[in-house]
PDB file of C-alpha atoms in Angstrom:
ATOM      1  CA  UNK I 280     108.847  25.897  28.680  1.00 40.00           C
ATOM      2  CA  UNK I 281     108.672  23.196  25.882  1.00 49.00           C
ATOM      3  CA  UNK I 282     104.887  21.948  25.527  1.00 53.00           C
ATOM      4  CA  UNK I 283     105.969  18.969  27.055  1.00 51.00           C
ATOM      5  CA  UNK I 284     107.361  20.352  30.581  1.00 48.00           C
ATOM      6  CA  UNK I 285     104.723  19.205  33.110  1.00 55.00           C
ATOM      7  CA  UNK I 286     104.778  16.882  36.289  1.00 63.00           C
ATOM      8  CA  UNK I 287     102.597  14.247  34.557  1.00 89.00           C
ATOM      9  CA  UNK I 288     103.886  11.325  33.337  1.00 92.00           C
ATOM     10  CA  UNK I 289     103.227  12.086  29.784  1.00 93.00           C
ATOM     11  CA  UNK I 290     104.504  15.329  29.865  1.00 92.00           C
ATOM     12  CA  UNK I 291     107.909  13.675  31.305  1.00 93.00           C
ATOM     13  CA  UNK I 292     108.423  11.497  28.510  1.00 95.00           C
ATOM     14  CA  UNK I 293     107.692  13.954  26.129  1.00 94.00           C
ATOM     15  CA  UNK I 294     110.401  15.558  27.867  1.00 93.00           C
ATOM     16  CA  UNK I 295     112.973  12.371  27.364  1.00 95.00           C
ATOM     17  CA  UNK I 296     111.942  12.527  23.851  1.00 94.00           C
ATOM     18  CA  UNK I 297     112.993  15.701  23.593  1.00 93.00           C
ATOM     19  CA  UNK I 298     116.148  15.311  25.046  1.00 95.00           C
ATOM     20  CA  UNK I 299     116.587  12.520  22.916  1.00 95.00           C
ATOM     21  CA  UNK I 300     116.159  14.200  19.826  1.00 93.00           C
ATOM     22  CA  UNK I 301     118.906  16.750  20.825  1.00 92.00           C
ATOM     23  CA  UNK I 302     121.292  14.345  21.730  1.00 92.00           C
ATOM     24  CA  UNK I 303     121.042  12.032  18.445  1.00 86.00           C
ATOM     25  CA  UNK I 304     119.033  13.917  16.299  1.00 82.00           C
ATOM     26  CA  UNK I 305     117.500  11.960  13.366  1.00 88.00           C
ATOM     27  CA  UNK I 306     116.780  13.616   9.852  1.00 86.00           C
ATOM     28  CA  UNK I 307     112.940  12.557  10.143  1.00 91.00           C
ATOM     29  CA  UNK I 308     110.078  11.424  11.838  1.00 90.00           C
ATOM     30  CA  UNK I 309     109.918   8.056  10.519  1.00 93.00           C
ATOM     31  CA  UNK I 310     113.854   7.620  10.573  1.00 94.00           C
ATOM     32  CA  UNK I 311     113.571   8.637  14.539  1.00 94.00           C
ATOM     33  CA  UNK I 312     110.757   6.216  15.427  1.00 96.00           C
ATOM     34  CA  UNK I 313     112.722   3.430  13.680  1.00 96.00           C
ATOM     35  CA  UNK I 314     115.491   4.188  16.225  1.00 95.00           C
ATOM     36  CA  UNK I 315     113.270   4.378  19.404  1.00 96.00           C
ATOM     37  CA  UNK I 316     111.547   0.487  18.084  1.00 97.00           C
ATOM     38  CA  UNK I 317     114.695  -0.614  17.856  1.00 97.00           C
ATOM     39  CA  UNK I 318     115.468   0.177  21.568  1.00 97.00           C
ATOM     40  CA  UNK I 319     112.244  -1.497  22.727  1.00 97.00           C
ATOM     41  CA  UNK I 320     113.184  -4.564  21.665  1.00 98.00           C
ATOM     42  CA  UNK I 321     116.924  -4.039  23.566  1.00 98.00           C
ATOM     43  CA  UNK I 322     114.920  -3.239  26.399  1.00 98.00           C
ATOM     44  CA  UNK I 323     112.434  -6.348  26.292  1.00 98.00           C
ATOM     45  CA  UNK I 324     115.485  -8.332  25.682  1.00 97.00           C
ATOM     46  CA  UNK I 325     117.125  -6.486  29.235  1.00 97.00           C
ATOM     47  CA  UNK I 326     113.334  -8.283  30.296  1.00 98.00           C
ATOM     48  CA  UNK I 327     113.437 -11.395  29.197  1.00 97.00           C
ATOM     49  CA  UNK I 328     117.124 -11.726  30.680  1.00 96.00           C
ATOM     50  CA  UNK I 329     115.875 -10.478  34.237  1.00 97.00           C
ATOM     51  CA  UNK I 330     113.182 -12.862  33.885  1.00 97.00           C
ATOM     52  CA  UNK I 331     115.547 -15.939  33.380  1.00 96.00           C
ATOM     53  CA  UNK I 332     117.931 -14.437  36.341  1.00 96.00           C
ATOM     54  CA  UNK I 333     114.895 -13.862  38.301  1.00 97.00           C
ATOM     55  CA  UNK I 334     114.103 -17.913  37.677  1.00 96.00           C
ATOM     56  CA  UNK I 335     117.441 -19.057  37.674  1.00 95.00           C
ATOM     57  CA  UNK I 336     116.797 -20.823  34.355  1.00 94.00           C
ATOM     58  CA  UNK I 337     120.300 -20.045  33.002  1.00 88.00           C
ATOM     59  CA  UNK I 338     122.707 -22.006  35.361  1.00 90.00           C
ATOM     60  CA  UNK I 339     125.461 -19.791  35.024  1.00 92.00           C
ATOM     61  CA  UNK I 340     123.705 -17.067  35.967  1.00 90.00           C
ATOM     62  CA  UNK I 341     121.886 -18.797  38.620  1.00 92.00           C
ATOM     63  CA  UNK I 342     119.235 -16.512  40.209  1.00 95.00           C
ATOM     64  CA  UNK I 343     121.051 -13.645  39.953  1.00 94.00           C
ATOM     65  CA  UNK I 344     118.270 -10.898  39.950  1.00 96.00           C
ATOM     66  CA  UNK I 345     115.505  -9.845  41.862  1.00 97.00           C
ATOM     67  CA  UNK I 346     111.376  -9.293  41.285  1.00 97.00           C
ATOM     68  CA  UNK I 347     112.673  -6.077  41.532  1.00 98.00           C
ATOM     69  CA  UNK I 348     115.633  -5.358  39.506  1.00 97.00           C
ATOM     70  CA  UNK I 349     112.967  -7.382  36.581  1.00 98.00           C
ATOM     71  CA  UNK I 350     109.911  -4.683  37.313  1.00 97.00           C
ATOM     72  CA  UNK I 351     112.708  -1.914  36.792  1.00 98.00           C
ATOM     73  CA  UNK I 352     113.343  -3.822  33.608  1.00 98.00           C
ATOM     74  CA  UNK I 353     109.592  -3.772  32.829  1.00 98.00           C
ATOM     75  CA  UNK I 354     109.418   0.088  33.481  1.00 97.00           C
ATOM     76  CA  UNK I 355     112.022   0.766  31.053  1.00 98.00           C
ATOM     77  CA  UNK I 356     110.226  -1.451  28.433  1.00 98.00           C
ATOM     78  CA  UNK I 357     106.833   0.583  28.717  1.00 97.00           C
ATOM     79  CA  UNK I 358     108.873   3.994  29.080  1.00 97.00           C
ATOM     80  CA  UNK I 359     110.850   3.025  25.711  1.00 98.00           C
ATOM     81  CA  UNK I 360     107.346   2.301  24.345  1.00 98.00           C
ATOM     82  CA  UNK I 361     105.846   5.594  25.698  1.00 97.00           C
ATOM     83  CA  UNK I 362     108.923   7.706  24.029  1.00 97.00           C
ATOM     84  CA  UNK I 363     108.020   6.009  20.714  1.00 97.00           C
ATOM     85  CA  UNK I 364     104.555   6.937  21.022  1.00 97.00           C
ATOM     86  CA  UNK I 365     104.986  10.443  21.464  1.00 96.00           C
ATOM     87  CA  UNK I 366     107.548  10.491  18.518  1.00 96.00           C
ATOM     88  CA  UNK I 367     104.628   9.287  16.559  1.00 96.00           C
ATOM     89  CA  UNK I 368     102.114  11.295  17.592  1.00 95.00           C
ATOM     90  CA  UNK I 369     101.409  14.830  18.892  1.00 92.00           C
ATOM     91  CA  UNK I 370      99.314  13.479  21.900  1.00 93.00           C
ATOM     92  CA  UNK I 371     100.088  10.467  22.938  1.00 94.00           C
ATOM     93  CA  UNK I 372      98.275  10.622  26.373  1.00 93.00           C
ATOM     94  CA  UNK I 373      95.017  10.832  24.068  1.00 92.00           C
ATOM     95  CA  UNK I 374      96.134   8.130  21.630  1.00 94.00           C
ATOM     96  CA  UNK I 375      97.295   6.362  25.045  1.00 93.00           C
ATOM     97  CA  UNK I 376      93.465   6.857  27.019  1.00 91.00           C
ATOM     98  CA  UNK I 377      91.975   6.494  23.524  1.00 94.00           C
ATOM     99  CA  UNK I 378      92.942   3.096  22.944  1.00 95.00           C
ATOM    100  CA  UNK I 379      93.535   1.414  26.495  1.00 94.00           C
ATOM    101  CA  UNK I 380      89.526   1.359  27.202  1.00 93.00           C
ATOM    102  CA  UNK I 381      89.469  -0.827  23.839  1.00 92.00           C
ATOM    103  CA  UNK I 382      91.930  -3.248  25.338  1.00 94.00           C
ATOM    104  CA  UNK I 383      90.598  -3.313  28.408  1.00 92.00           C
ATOM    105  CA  UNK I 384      86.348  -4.136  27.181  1.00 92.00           C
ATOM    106  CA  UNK I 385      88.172  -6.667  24.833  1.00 92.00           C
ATOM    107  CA  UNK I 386      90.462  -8.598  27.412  1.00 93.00           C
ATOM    108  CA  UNK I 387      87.191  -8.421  29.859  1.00 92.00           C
ATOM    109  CA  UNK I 388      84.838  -9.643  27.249  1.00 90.00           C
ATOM    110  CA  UNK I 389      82.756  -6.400  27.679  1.00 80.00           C
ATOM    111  CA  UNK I 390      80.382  -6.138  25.119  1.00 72.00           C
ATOM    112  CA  UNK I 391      79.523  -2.588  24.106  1.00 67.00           C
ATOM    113  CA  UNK I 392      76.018  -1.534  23.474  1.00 67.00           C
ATOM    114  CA  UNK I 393      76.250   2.263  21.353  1.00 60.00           C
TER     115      UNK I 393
END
């Protein structure tokens, strides 16, 4: 059992990671990461292009997607971020929980008080 293998969520994508870096193994860190940004940015384009069938703002395409083939879209987006994360990191469920109550104070206009 890999240190990855466990039935939450970030123990799953460590587990894609992992089976990424088998399958197209990169000769470093940095070199790997560069790979995995690259395919967040395919998959926000697969978004923006459900988005546009979803609205029907391309008139050959028409509206030729659903709200839910675009929120599959969106879930591969985040995943492909979370699989770059943990090839950055060791932990990226702490770097994840770490930095999401930052976001979320800031977007609310919480003002801290330590």
């Amino acid at each position: 059992m890999t240190r990855f293998q466990d039935a939450t969520t970030w123990g799953q994508i460590g587990d894609i990671r992992l089976w990424i870096d088998k399958q197209s193994p990169a000769p470093d860190t940095l070199q790997a990461l560069g790979l995995r940004l690259h395919k967040m940015t395919e998959e926000l384009g697969e978004v923006a292009l459900a988005y546009s069938c979803v609205m029907g703002s391309d008139p050959r395409k028409g509206r030729s997607q659903t709200e839910g083939q675009l929120a599959q879209a969106l879930c591969d987006a985040i995943l492909a971020g979370q699989v770059a994360l943990a090839t950055l990191v060791d932990n990226p469920s702490a770097v994840f929980s770490q930095r999401l109550p930052a976001v979320h104070e800031r977007s609310l206009g919480i003002v801290r008080r330590d």
